[in-house]
CSV table of C-alpha atoms in Angstrom, one decimal:
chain,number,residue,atom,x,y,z
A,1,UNK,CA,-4.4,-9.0,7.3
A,2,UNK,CA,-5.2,-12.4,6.3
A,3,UNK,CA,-8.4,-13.4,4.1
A,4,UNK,CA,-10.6,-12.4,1.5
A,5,UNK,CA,-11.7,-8.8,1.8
A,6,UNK,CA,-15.0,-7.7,-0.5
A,7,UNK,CA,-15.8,-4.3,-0.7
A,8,UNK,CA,-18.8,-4.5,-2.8
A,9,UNK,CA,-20.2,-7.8,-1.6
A,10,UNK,CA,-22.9,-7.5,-4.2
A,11,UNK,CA,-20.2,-7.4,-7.4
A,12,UNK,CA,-17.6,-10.0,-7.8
A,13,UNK,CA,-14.1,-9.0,-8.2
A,14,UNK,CA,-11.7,-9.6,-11.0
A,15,UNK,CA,-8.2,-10.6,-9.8
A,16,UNK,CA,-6.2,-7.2,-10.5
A,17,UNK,CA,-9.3,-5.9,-8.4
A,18,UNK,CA,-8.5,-8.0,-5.4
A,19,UNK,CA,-4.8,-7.9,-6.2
A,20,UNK,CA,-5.3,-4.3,-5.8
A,21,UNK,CA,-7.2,-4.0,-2.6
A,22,UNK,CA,-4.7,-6.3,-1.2
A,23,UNK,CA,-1.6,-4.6,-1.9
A,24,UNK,CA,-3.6,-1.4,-0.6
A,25,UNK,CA,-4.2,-2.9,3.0
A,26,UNK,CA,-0.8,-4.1,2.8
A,27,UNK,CA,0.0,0.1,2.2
A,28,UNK,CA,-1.7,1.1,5.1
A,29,UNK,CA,0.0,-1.2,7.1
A,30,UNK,CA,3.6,-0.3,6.1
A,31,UNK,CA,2.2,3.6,6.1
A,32,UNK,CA,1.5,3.3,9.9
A,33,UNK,CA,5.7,2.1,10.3
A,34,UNK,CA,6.8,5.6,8.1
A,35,UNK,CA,6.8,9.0,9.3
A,36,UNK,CA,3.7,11.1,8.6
A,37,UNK,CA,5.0,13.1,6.0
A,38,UNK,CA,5.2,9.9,4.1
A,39,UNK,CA,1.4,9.9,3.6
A,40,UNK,CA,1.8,12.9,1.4
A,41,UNK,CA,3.7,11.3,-1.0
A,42,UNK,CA,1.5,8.3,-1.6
A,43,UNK,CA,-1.4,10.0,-1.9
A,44,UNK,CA,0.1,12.6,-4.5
A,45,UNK,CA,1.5,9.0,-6.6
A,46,UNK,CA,-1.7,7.5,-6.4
A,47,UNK,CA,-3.1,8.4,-9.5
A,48,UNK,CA,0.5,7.9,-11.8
A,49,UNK,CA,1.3,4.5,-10.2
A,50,UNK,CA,-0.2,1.0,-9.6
A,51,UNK,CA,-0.8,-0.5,-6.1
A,52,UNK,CA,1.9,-3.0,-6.3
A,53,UNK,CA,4.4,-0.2,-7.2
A,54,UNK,CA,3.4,2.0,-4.3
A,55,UNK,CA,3.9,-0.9,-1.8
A,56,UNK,CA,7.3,-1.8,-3.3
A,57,UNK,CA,7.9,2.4,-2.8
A,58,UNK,CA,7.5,1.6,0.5
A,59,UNK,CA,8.6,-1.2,1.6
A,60,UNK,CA,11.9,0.6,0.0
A,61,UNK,CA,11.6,3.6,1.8
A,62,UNK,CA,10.9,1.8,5.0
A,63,UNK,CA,14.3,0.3,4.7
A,64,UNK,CA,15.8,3.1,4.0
A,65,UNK,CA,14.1,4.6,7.6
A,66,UNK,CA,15.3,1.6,9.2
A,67,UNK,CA,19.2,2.0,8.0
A,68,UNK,CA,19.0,5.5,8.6
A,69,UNK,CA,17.9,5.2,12.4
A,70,UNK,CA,20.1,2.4,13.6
């Protein structure tokens, strides 16, 4: 998803908040690839880690899926 995405139009955004929303999207995008179960274990991380570390989690773990089915 391409683009600057505002989710409070009336506040401006610092750059780790934009960074953040970014790397979110990104999450949901790789999320949709994983098994469901998957879900689970991001949501129970998301308080302990930062966005950019969950979406290098997964971007692991989808690898790992992909070696492990073909």
């Amino acid at each position: 998803m391409k683009g600057k995405f505002n989710f409070m139009s009336d506040k401006k955004t610092t750059y780790r908040e934009h960074t953040d929303m970014e790397n979110t999207l990104k999450l949901r995008q790789v999320l949709a690839t994983l098994p469901p179960f998957c879900k689970d274990y991001f949501r129970a991380i998301d308080t302990t880690t930062t966005a950019k570390t969950r979406i290098s989690y997964a971007y692991d773990i989808r690898i790992f899926f992909l070696v492990s089915s073909g």
